[in-house]
GROMACS .gro file of C-alpha atoms in nm:
model
  269
    1MET     CA    1  26.833 -19.082  -7.214
    2LEU     CA    2  26.508 -19.281  -7.224
    3GLN     CA    3  26.512 -19.544  -7.499
    4GLY     CA    4  26.275 -19.507  -7.794
    5CYS     CA    5  26.267 -19.127  -7.817
    6VAL     CA    6  26.266 -19.137  -8.196
    7LEU     CA    7  26.221 -18.765  -8.257
    8LYS     CA    8  26.483 -18.666  -8.001
    9ASN     CA    9  26.727 -18.913  -8.156
   10THR     CA   10  26.654 -18.781  -8.505
   11PHE     CA   11  26.736 -18.430  -8.388
   12ALA     CA   12  27.062 -18.557  -8.236
   13LYS     CA   13  27.168 -18.723  -8.562
   14ASN     CA   14  27.108 -18.398  -8.751
   15GLU     CA   15  27.070 -18.580  -9.082
   16GLY     CA   16  26.785 -18.373  -9.221
   17PRO     CA   17  26.431 -18.272  -9.136
   18SER     CA   18  26.211 -18.498  -8.928
   19MET     CA   19  25.877 -18.563  -9.094
   20GLY     CA   20  25.559 -18.633  -8.902
   21LEU     CA   21  25.181 -18.639  -8.929
   22TRP     CA   22  24.895 -18.468  -8.748
   23GLN     CA   23  24.613 -18.660  -8.577
   24THR     CA   24  24.279 -18.484  -8.523
   25LEU     CA   25  24.047 -18.786  -8.537
   26PRO     CA   26  24.014 -19.003  -8.225
   27GLY     CA   27  24.086 -19.374  -8.224
   28GLN     CA   28  24.378 -19.609  -8.171
   29ASN     CA   29  24.348 -19.744  -8.524
   30VAL     CA   30  24.386 -19.393  -8.667
   31SER     CA   31  24.693 -19.347  -8.448
   32ARG     CA   32  24.849 -19.669  -8.572
   33ILE     CA   33  24.776 -19.598  -8.938
   34LEU     CA   34  24.954 -19.265  -8.908
   35ALA     CA   35  25.242 -19.404  -8.702
   36ARG     CA   36  25.307 -19.679  -8.958
   37ALA     CA   37  25.350 -19.433  -9.243
   38SER     CA   38  25.731 -19.419  -9.208
   39VAL     CA   39  25.741 -19.106  -8.992
   40ASP     CA   40  25.933 -19.012  -8.677
   41TRP     CA   41  25.641 -18.867  -8.484
   42VAL     CA   42  25.265 -18.816  -8.474
   43MET     CA   43  25.112 -18.501  -8.324
   44VAL     CA   44  24.802 -18.578  -8.117
   45ASP     CA   45  24.601 -18.256  -8.147
   46CYS     CA   46  24.403 -18.183  -7.832
   47GLU     CA   47  24.369 -17.814  -7.922
   48HIS     CA   48  24.179 -17.816  -8.251
   49GLY     CA   49  24.135 -18.191  -8.297
   50ASN     CA   50  23.844 -18.407  -8.184
   51ILE     CA   51  24.061 -18.560  -7.914
   52ASP     CA   52  23.976 -18.535  -7.545
   53ASP     CA   53  24.179 -18.654  -7.247
   54ALA     CA   54  24.063 -19.015  -7.274
   55ALA     CA   55  24.129 -19.031  -7.648
   56MET     CA   56  24.473 -18.880  -7.592
   57HIS     CA   57  24.550 -19.154  -7.339
   58GLU     CA   58  24.464 -19.410  -7.608
   59ALA     CA   59  24.652 -19.241  -7.892
   60VAL     CA   60  24.983 -19.199  -7.710
   61PRO     CA   61  25.045 -19.571  -7.638
   62ALA     CA   62  24.919 -19.672  -7.981
   63ILE     CA   63  25.171 -19.445  -8.149
   64ALA     CA   64  25.454 -19.544  -7.917
   65SER     CA   65  25.383 -19.915  -7.979
   66CYS     CA   66  25.471 -19.857  -8.346
   67GLY     CA   67  25.817 -19.727  -8.257
   68VAL     CA   68  25.723 -19.364  -8.325
   69SER     CA   69  25.729 -19.063  -8.094
   70PRO     CA   70  25.386 -18.947  -7.972
   71ILE     CA   71  25.377 -18.568  -7.928
   72VAL     CA   72  25.073 -18.400  -7.777
   73ARG     CA   73  24.950 -18.051  -7.860
   74ILE     CA   74  24.763 -17.947  -7.549
   75PRO     CA   75  24.465 -17.707  -7.564
   76ASP     CA   76  24.625 -17.436  -7.351
   77MET     CA   77  24.941 -17.369  -7.150
   78GLN     CA   78  24.793 -17.467  -6.815
   79GLY     CA   79  25.025 -17.679  -6.606
   80TRP     CA   80  24.778 -17.961  -6.546
   81MET     CA   81  24.742 -18.010  -6.921
   82ILE     CA   82  25.117 -18.049  -6.957
   83LYS     CA   83  25.114 -18.299  -6.670
   84ARG     CA   84  24.835 -18.509  -6.824
   85ALA     CA   85  25.010 -18.534  -7.161
   86LEU     CA   86  25.348 -18.629  -7.016
   87ASP     CA   87  25.193 -18.866  -6.763
   88ALA     CA   88  25.024 -19.044  -7.054
   89GLY     CA   89  25.374 -19.109  -7.187
   90ALA     CA   90  25.408 -18.842  -7.454
   91HIS     CA   91  25.763 -18.794  -7.578
   92GLY     CA   92  25.699 -18.421  -7.592
   93ILE     CA   93  25.438 -18.150  -7.567
   94LEU     CA   94  25.346 -17.862  -7.796
   95VAL     CA   95  25.195 -17.552  -7.637
   96PRO     CA   96  24.989 -17.316  -7.858
   97LEU     CA   97  24.955 -16.938  -7.863
   98LEU     CA   98  25.266 -16.847  -7.666
   99ARG     CA   99  25.312 -16.476  -7.607
  100SER     CA  100  25.627 -16.419  -7.402
  101ALA     CA  101  25.952 -16.562  -7.272
  102GLU     CA  102  25.804 -16.559  -6.922
  103GLU     CA  103  25.525 -16.789  -7.037
  104ALA     CA  104  25.787 -17.013  -7.197
  105LYS     CA  105  25.973 -17.035  -6.865
  106ARG     CA  106  25.652 -17.138  -6.684
  107ILE     CA  107  25.587 -17.405  -6.948
  108VAL     CA  108  25.937 -17.548  -6.904
  109SER     CA  109  25.890 -17.552  -6.527
  110ALA     CA  110  25.564 -17.747  -6.561
  111ALA     CA  111  25.730 -17.999  -6.795
  112LYS     CA  112  26.040 -18.071  -6.584
  113PHE     CA  113  26.086 -18.261  -6.260
  114PRO     CA  114  26.269 -18.083  -5.975
  115PRO     CA  115  26.514 -17.922  -5.948
  116GLN     CA  116  26.468 -17.789  -6.304
  117GLY     CA  117  26.091 -17.760  -6.264
  118GLN     CA  118  25.783 -17.844  -6.064
  119ARG     CA  119  25.636 -18.151  -6.236
  120GLY     CA  120  25.495 -18.411  -6.000
  121LEU     CA  121  25.585 -18.780  -6.021
  122GLY     CA  122  25.329 -19.057  -5.997
  123SER     CA  123  25.197 -19.178  -6.334
  124PRO     CA  124  25.200 -19.556  -6.373
  125PHE     CA  125  25.161 -19.523  -6.751
  126ALA     CA  126  25.443 -19.300  -6.875
  127MET     CA  127  25.721 -19.557  -6.848
  128GLU     CA  128  25.545 -19.805  -7.079
  129ARG     CA  129  25.576 -19.569  -7.379
  130PHE     CA  130  25.951 -19.629  -7.409
  131HIS     CA  131  26.149 -19.931  -7.528
  132ALA     CA  132  26.275 -20.092  -7.317
  133ALA     CA  133  26.040 -19.963  -7.047
  134PRO     CA  134  26.231 -19.787  -6.768
  135SER     CA  135  26.156 -19.818  -6.401
  136MET     CA  136  25.989 -19.521  -6.234
  137THR     CA  137  26.326 -19.425  -6.087
  138GLU     CA  138  26.492 -19.437  -6.430
  139TYR     CA  139  26.206 -19.233  -6.577
  140LEU     CA  140  26.249 -18.970  -6.305
  141GLN     CA  141  26.624 -18.955  -6.363
  142HIS     CA  142  26.609 -18.923  -6.744
  143ALA     CA  143  26.278 -18.758  -6.835
  144ASN     CA  144  26.405 -18.402  -6.813
  145GLU     CA  145  26.676 -18.465  -7.072
  146SER     CA  146  26.465 -18.693  -7.291
  147LEU     CA  147  26.126 -18.525  -7.334
  148LEU     CA  148  26.078 -18.235  -7.574
  149THR     CA  149  25.919 -17.902  -7.483
  150MET     CA  150  25.782 -17.721  -7.787
  151VAL     CA  151  25.612 -17.383  -7.812
  152GLN     CA  152  25.416 -17.239  -8.101
  153ILE     CA  153  25.517 -16.901  -8.237
  154GLU     CA  154  25.188 -16.777  -8.376
  155THR     CA  155  25.115 -16.441  -8.209
  156GLN     CA  156  25.247 -16.091  -8.269
  157GLU     CA  157  25.379 -16.082  -7.913
  158ALA     CA  158  25.573 -16.406  -7.957
  159LEU     CA  159  25.714 -16.290  -8.289
  160ASP     CA  160  25.832 -15.966  -8.130
  161ALA     CA  161  26.006 -16.164  -7.854
  162VAL     CA  162  26.115 -16.463  -8.060
  163GLU     CA  163  26.487 -16.420  -7.996
  164GLU     CA  164  26.424 -16.406  -7.621
  165ILE     CA  165  26.189 -16.705  -7.632
  166ALA     CA  166  26.438 -16.911  -7.832
  167ALA     CA  167  26.702 -16.847  -7.566
  168VAL     CA  168  26.490 -16.984  -7.279
  169PRO     CA  169  26.663 -17.292  -7.132
  170GLY     CA  170  26.448 -17.601  -7.169
  171VAL     CA  171  26.263 -17.485  -7.479
  172ASP     CA  172  26.365 -17.738  -7.743
  173VAL     CA  173  26.152 -17.650  -8.046
  174LEU     CA  174  25.990 -17.335  -8.182
  175PHE     CA  175  25.694 -17.445  -8.392
  176VAL     CA  176  25.559 -17.211  -8.659
  177GLY     CA  177  25.181 -17.207  -8.676
  178PRO     CA  178  25.144 -17.018  -9.006
  179PHE     CA  179  24.767 -16.971  -8.999
  180ASP     CA  180  24.735 -16.809  -8.657
  181LEU     CA  181  25.063 -16.627  -8.709
  182GLY     CA  182  24.931 -16.475  -9.029
  183ASN     CA  183  24.604 -16.380  -8.860
  184ASN     CA  184  24.776 -16.220  -8.564
  185ILE     CA  185  25.026 -16.011  -8.759
  186GLY     CA  186  24.763 -15.887  -9.003
  187TYR     CA  187  24.852 -16.102  -9.305
  188PRO     CA  188  24.617 -16.402  -9.296
  189ILE     CA  189  24.653 -16.696  -9.530
  190LEU     CA  190  24.361 -16.668  -9.770
  191ASP     CA  191  24.292 -16.940 -10.027
  192GLY     CA  192  24.628 -17.089  -9.943
  193VAL     CA  193  24.827 -16.777 -10.037
  194MET     CA  194  25.099 -16.662  -9.797
  195GLN     CA  195  25.190 -16.294  -9.811
  196PRO     CA  196  25.558 -16.182  -9.823
  197GLU     CA  197  25.523 -16.023  -9.478
  198LEU     CA  198  25.426 -16.360  -9.332
  199GLU     CA  199  25.712 -16.531  -9.511
  200ARG     CA  200  25.954 -16.277  -9.363
  201ALA     CA  201  25.811 -16.340  -9.016
  202ILE     CA  202  25.865 -16.713  -9.061
  203ASP     CA  203  26.222 -16.653  -9.179
  204ARG     CA  204  26.284 -16.448  -8.863
  205ILE     CA  205  26.161 -16.734  -8.643
  206LEU     CA  206  26.391 -16.981  -8.819
  207ALA     CA  207  26.688 -16.747  -8.785
  208ALA     CA  208  26.624 -16.688  -8.414
  209THR     CA  209  26.590 -17.060  -8.353
  210ASN     CA  210  26.916 -17.140  -8.531
  211GLN     CA  211  27.096 -16.863  -8.346
  212ALA     CA  212  26.987 -17.015  -8.015
  213GLY     CA  213  27.089 -17.366  -8.121
  214LYS     CA  214  26.733 -17.497  -8.100
  215LYS     CA  215  26.507 -17.672  -8.352
  216CYS     CA  216  26.244 -17.505  -8.570
  217ALA     CA  217  25.927 -17.676  -8.689
  218PHE     CA  218  25.660 -17.593  -8.948
  219PHE     CA  219  25.301 -17.702  -9.006
  220ALA     CA  220  25.264 -17.773  -9.379
  221THR     CA  221  24.938 -17.839  -9.558
  222SER     CA  222  25.079 -18.057  -9.835
  223GLY     CA  223  25.377 -18.270  -9.919
  224GLU     CA  224  25.487 -18.011 -10.173
  225GLN     CA  225  25.486 -17.733  -9.913
  226ALA     CA  226  25.664 -17.961  -9.666
  227ARG     CA  227  25.943 -18.006  -9.921
  228ILE     CA  228  25.976 -17.630  -9.964
  229TYR     CA  229  26.023 -17.575  -9.591
  230ALA     CA  230  26.257 -17.870  -9.562
  231ASP     CA  231  26.475 -17.702  -9.823
  232LYS     CA  232  26.461 -17.379  -9.619
  233GLY     CA  233  26.627 -17.562  -9.332
  234PHE     CA  234  26.339 -17.643  -9.094
  235HIS     CA  235  26.420 -17.933  -8.864
  236MET     CA  236  26.071 -18.075  -8.807
  237ILE     CA  237  25.778 -18.062  -9.048
  238SER     CA  238  25.421 -18.184  -9.037
  239ALA     CA  239  25.361 -18.320  -9.385
  240ALA     CA  240  24.991 -18.404  -9.364
  241LEU     CA  241  24.681 -18.403  -9.144
  242ASP     CA  242  24.448 -18.702  -9.115
  243THR     CA  243  24.119 -18.520  -9.174
  244THR     CA  244  24.230 -18.330  -9.483
  245LEU     CA  245  24.393 -18.643  -9.625
  246LEU     CA  246  24.065 -18.828  -9.587
  247GLN     CA  247  23.868 -18.542  -9.741
  248ALA     CA  248  24.105 -18.522 -10.037
  249ALA     CA  249  24.118 -18.897 -10.095
  250LEU     CA  250  23.739 -18.928 -10.088
  251GLY     CA  251  23.700 -18.638 -10.327
  252GLN     CA  252  23.949 -18.784 -10.573
  253SER     CA  253  23.797 -19.133 -10.564
  254LEU     CA  254  23.440 -19.012 -10.606
  255SER     CA  255  23.539 -18.774 -10.885
  256ALA     CA  256  23.711 -19.056 -11.070
  257ALA     CA  257  23.405 -19.278 -11.025
  258ARG     CA  258  23.181 -19.005 -11.166
  259GLY     CA  259  23.413 -18.917 -11.451
  260GLN     CA  260  23.471 -18.570 -11.308
  261GLN     CA  261  23.783 -18.363 -11.258
  262ALA     CA  262  23.943 -18.432 -10.921
  263PRO     CA  263  23.926 -18.152 -10.664
  264LYS     CA  264  24.232 -17.979 -10.524
  265ALA     CA  265  24.437 -18.234 -10.332
  266GLY     CA  266  24.489 -18.016 -10.026
  267GLY     CA  267  24.155 -18.088  -9.865
  268ARG     CA  268  23.992 -17.789  -9.701
  269TYR     CA  269  24.310 -17.601  -9.607
   0.00000   0.00000   0.00000
């Protein structure tokens, strides 16, 4: 396996949930601040974050240089997007809005070199995101087993087929996106309140993932919620997001300066 795959190694040790952070603001300094917060991984959000292809190519090496796994959420499941993220040196990709096992199979194919898939070889950058840096030949030989392929379960169609999706070879992580999942099954999260029907859907995803021997991840909006889902048995949890942390911290500091009651700590989620 490629050296320095922190998240993959954490999964292998199976010593508890892997905690990470979410990056939506561009900039290498933001990446490093997040990566140095004693986490295993940082999610570079190219779907909803203010991060384009060039900013992603800066974030990935910055995170990796701190000894943390850079994971990239791509905007869509198109094969070229998967290629760009992995060629930048990401230790894994997260694909949003999955709907079927067939889509999951196409994603795996785009993320793997032949014979398991159809990924092309040629990036001069990917090897430098591992420690010690492999040769291109070593990267080719070990990337398929080392890099993580993650899919988000956040549509009604994916929930209906979650057992089949979890069983797809090459899918490593099923990532619960609670907001879109709630929207798509008719039980949206409003004012931070999760309905029992959404909770049951999330429990089903976790059960299907465990049955398939894969890993299940959850996007939490606070440290307190992250702890709850860690106790439920989730293997990978996003504990905070850069933008909402900044919003909350500014609100608390300014409120204290003005002698006012501090706002809710969860930012705008």
